[in-house]
XYZ file of N, CA and C in Angstrom:
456
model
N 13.161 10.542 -3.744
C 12.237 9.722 -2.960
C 12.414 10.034 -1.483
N 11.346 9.527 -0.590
C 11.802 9.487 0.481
C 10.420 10.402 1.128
N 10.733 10.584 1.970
C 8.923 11.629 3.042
C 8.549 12.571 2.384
N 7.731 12.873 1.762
C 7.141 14.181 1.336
C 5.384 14.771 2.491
N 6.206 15.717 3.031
C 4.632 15.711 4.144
C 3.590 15.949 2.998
N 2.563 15.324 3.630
C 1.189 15.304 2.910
C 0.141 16.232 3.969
N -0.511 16.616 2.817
C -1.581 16.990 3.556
C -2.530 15.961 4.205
N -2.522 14.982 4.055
C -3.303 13.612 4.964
C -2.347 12.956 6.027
N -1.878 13.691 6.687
C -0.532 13.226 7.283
C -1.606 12.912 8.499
N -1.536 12.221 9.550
C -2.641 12.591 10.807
C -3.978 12.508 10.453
N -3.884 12.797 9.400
C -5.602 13.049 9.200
C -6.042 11.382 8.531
N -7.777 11.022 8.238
C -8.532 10.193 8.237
C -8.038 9.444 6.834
N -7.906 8.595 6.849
C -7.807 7.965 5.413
C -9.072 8.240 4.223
N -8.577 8.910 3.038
C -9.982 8.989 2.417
C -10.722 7.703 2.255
N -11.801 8.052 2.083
C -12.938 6.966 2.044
C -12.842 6.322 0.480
N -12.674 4.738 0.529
C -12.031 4.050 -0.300
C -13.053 3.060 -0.600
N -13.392 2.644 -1.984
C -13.983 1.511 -2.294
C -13.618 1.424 -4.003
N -12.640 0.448 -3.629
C -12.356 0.006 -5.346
C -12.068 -1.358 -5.420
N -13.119 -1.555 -6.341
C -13.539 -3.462 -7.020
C -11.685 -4.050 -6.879
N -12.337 -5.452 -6.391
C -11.366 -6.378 -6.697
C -10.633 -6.608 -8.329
N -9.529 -6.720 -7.881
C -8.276 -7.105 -9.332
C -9.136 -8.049 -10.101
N -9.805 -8.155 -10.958
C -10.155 -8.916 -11.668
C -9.625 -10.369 -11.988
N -9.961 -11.512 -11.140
C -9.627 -12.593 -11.621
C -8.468 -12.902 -10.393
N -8.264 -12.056 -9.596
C -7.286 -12.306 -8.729
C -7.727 -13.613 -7.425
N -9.006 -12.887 -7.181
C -9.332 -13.657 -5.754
C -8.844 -13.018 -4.362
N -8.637 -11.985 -4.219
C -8.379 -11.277 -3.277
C -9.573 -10.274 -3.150
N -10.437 -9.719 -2.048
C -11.174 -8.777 -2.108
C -10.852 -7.722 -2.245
N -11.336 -6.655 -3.032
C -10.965 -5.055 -3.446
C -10.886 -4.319 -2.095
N -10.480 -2.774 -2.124
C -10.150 -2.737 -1.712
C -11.358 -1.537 -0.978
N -11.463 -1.747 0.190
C -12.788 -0.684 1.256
C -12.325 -0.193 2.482
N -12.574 0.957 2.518
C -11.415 1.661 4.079
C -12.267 0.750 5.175
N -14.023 0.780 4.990
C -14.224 -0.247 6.372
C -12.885 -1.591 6.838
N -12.178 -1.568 5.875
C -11.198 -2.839 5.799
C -10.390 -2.224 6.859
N -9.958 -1.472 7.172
C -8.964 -0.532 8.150
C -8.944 -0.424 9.661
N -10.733 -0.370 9.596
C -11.151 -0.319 11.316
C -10.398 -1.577 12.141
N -9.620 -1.323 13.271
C -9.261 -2.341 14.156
C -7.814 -3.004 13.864
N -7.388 -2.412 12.871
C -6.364 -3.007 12.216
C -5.271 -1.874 11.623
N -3.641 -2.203 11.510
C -2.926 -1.580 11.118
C -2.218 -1.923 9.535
N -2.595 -0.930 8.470
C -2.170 -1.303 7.249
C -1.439 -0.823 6.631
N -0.844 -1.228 5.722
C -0.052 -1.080 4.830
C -0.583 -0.480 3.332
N -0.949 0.750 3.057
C -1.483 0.775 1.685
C -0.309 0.927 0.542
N -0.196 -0.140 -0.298
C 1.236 -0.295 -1.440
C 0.499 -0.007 -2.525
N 0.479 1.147 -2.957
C 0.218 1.590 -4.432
C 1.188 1.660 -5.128
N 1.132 1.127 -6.070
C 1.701 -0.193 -7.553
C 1.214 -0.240 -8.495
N 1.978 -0.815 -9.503
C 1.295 -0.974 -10.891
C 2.627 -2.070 -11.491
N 1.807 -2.659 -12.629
C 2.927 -3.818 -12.966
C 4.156 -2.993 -13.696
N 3.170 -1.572 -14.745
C 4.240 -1.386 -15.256
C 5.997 -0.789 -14.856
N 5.043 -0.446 -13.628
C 6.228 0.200 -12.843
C 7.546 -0.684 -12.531
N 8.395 -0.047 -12.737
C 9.977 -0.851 -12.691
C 10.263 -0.862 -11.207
N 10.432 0.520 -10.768
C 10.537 0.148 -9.135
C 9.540 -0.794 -8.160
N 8.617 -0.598 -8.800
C 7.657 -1.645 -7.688
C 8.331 -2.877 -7.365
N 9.080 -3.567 -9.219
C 9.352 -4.711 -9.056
C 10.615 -4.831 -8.185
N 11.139 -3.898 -8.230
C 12.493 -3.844 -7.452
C 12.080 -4.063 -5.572
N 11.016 -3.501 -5.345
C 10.487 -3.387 -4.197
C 9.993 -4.374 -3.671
N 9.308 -5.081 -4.415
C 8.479 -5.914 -4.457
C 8.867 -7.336 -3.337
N 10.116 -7.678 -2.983
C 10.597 -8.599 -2.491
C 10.333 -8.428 -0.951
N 10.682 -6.982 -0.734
C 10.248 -6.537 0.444
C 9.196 -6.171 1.431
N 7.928 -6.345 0.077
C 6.822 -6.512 0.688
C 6.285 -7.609 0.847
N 6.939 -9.208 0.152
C 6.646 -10.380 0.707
C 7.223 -10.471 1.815
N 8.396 -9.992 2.223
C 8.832 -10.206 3.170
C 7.495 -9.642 4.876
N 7.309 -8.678 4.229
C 6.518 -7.796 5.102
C 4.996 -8.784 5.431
N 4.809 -9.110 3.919
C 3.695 -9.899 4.557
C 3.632 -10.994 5.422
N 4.583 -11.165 5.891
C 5.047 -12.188 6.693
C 4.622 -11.607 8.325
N 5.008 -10.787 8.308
C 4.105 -10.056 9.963
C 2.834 -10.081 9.784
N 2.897 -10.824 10.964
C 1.198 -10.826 11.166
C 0.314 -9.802 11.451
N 1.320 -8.790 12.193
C 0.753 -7.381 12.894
C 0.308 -6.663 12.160
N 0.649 -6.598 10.889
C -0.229 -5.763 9.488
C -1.090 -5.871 8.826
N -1.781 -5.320 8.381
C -2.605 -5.976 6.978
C -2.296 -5.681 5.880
N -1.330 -6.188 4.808
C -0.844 -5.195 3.475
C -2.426 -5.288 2.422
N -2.252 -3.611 1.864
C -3.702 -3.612 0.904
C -2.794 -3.170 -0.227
N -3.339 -3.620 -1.158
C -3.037 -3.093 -2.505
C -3.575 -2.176 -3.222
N -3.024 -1.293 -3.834
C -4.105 0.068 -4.660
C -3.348 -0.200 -6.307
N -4.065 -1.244 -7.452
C -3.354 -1.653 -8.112
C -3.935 -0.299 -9.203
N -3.103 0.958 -9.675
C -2.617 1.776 -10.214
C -2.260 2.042 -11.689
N -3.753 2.645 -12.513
C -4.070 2.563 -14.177
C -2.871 1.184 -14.696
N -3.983 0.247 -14.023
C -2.983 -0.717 -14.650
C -4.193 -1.940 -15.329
N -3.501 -3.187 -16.168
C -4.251 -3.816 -16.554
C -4.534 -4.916 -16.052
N -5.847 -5.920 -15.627
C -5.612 -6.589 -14.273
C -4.936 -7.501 -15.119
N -5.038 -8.034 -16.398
C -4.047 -9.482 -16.753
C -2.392 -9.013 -16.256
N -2.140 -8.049 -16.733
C -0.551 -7.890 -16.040
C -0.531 -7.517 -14.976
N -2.004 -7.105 -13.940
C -1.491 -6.721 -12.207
C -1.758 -8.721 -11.886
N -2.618 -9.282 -12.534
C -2.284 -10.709 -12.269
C -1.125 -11.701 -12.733
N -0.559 -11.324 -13.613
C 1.007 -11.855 -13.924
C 2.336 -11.423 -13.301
N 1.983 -9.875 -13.128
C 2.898 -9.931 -11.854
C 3.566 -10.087 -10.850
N 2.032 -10.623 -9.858
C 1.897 -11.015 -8.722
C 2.281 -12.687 -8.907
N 1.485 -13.137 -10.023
C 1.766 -14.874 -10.095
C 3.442 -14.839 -10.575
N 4.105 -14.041 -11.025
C 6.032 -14.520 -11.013
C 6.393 -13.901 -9.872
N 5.955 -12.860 -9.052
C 6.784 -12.371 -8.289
C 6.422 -12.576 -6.928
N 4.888 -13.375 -6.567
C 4.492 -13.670 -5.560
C 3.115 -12.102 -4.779
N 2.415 -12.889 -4.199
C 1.726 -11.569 -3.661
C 1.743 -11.452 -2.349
N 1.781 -10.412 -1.984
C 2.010 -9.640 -0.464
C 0.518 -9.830 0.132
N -0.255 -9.155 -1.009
C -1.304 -8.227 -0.437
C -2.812 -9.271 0.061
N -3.162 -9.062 1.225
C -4.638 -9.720 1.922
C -5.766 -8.714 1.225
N -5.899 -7.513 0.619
C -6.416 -6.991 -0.165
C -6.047 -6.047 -1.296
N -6.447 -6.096 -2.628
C -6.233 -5.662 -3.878
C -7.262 -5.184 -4.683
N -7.153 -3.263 -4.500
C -8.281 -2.932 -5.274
C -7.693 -2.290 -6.390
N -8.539 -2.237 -7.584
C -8.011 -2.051 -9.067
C -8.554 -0.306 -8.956
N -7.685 0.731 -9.333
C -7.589 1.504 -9.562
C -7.385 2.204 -11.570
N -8.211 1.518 -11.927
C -7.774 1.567 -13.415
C -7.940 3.306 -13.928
N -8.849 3.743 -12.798
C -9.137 5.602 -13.805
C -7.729 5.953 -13.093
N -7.166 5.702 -11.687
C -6.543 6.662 -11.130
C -6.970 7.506 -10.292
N -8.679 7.590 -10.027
C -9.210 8.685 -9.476
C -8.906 8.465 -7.786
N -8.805 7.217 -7.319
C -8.697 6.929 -5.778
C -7.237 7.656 -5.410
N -6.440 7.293 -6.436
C -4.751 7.343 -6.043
C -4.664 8.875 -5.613
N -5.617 9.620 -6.474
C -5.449 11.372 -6.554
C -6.621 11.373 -5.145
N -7.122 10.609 -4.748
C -8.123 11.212 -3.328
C -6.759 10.761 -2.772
N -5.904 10.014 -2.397
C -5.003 9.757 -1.427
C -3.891 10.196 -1.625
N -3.211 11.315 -2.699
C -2.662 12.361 -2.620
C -1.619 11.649 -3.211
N -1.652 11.059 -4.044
C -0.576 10.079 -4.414
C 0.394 10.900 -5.452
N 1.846 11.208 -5.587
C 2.277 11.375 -7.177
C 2.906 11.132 -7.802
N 3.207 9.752 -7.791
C 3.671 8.531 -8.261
C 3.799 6.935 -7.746
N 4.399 6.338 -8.401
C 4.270 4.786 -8.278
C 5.511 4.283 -8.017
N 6.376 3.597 -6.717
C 5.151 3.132 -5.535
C 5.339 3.805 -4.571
N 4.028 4.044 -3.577
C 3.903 4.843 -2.579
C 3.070 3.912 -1.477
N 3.374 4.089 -0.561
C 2.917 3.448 0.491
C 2.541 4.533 2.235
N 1.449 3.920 2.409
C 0.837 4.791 3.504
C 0.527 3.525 4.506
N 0.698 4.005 5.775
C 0.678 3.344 6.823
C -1.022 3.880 7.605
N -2.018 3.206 7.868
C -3.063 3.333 8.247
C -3.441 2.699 9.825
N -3.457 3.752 10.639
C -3.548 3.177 12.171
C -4.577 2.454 12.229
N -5.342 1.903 13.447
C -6.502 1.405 13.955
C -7.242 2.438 13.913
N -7.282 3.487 14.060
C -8.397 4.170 13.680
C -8.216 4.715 12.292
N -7.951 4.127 11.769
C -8.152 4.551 10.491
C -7.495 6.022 10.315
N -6.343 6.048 10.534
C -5.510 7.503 10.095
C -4.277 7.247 9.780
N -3.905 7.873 8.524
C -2.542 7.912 7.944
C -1.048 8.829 9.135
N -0.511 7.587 9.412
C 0.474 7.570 10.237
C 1.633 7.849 9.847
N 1.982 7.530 8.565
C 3.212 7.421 7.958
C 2.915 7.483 6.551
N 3.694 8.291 5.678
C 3.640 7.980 4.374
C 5.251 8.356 3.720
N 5.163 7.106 2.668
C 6.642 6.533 2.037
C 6.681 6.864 0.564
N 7.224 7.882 0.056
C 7.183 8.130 -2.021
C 8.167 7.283 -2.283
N 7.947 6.700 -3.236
C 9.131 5.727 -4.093
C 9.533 4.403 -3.479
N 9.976 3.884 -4.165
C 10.282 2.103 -3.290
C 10.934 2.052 -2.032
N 10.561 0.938 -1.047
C 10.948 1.084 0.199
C 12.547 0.416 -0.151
N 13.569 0.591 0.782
C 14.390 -0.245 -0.072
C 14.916 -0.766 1.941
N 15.858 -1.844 1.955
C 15.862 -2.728 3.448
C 15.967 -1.331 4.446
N 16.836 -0.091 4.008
C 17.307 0.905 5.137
C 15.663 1.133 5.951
N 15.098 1.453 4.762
C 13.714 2.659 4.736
C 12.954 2.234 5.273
N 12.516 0.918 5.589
C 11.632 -0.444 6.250
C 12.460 -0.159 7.880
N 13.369 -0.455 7.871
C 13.970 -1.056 8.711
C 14.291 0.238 9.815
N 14.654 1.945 8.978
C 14.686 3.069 10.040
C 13.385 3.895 9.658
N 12.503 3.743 9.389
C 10.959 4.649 9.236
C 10.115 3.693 9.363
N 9.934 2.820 8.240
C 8.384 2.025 8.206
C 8.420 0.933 9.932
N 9.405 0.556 10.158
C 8.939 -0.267 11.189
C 8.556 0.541 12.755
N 9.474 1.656 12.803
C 9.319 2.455 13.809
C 7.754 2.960 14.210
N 7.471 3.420 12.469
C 6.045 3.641 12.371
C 5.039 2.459 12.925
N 5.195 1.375 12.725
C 4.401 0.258 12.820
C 4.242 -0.061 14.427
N 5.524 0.381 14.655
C 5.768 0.179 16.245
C 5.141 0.972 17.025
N 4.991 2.098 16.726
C 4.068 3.168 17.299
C 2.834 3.465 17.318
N 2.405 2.878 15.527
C 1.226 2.276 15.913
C 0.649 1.368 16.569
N 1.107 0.193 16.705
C 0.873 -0.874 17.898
C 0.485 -0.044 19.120
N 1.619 0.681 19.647
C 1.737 1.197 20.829
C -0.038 1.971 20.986
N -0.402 2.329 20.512
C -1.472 3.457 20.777
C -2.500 2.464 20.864
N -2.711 2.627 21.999
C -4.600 1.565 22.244
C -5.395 2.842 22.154
C-alpha cells in the first residue's frame, strides 16, 4: 500500500455521475459536486475488510469542516453498503453506487480502499492505495489538504 503515481495525478478528475446508494438518503455521486470545494473521494465496499478497519478514521475526518468526504460505493450491494454504514457510522456528505465498477476503472482505481483528494478546481491532488491508517492521514493526507486550502 501506500502512493502509487497515477496517471491522473494533477490532472482533472474524470467526469463522474453515479446514482445514489439506494435507500441511503445521501445524494450520488457528480464531479459538478467538486467545483469550489476540497474532497475526499473514499472508494469502498462493505465487503472489503480493510475499509472496515479504516473506516473509524474517516468519521473522524468527517468531522473537518474543510472537506467534503464522497463516497464511490464499489460492486457492492446497497443493503450491505447500507448496513455498513448504519453499525459503523457514515462519513460521507455524498455516496454514489458503483455496482458495474465501470467509474472506479475511469478513476484508475486497483483496489479497495483508495482514496483521492480533489482540489477546488476539480483536480486530483493526492492519491492514497489501501487503508489510511493514523500515520498516513496525519504525514500525507493532511499535508495534502493543507496545500490545497493554500491555493486560491
Amino acid at each position: 500500500s501506500g502512493t502509487i503515481p497515477s496517471a491522473l495525478l494533477d490532472a482533472p478528475a474524470p467526469r463522474t455521475s453515479l446514482p445514489p446508494i439506494e435507500g441511503l438518503g445521501l445524494p450520488g455521486l457528480e464531479s459538478a459536486a467538486f467545483a469550489g470545494k476540497i474532497t475526499l473521494v473514499n472508494v469502498w465496499a462493505s465487503w472489503c475488510a480493510p475499509c472496515r478497519e479504516e473506516h473509524p478514521l474517516l468519521m473522524q475526518l468527517a468531522a473537518d469542516e474543510r472537506i467534503t468526504i464522497a463516497g464511490l460505493n464499489y460492486k457492492d450491494n446497497p443493503d450491505n453498503a447500507r448496513r455498513f454504514l448504519g453499525e459503523l457510522g457514515n462519513p460521507y456528505d455524498v455516496a454514489g453506487a458503483d455496482e458495474g465498477g465501470r467509474t472506479a476503472i475511469d478513476w484508475g482505481v486497483y483496489g479497495v480502499p483508495e482514496s483521492f483528494l480533489v482540489d477546488r478546481d476539480g483536480r486530483i491532488v493526492f492519491k492514497h492505495v489501501g487503508p489510511f491508517t493514523p500515520a498516513t492521514i496525519e504525514g500525507r493526507l493532511m499535508p495534502a489538504i493543507e496545500k490545497a486550502l493554500a491555493q486560491r
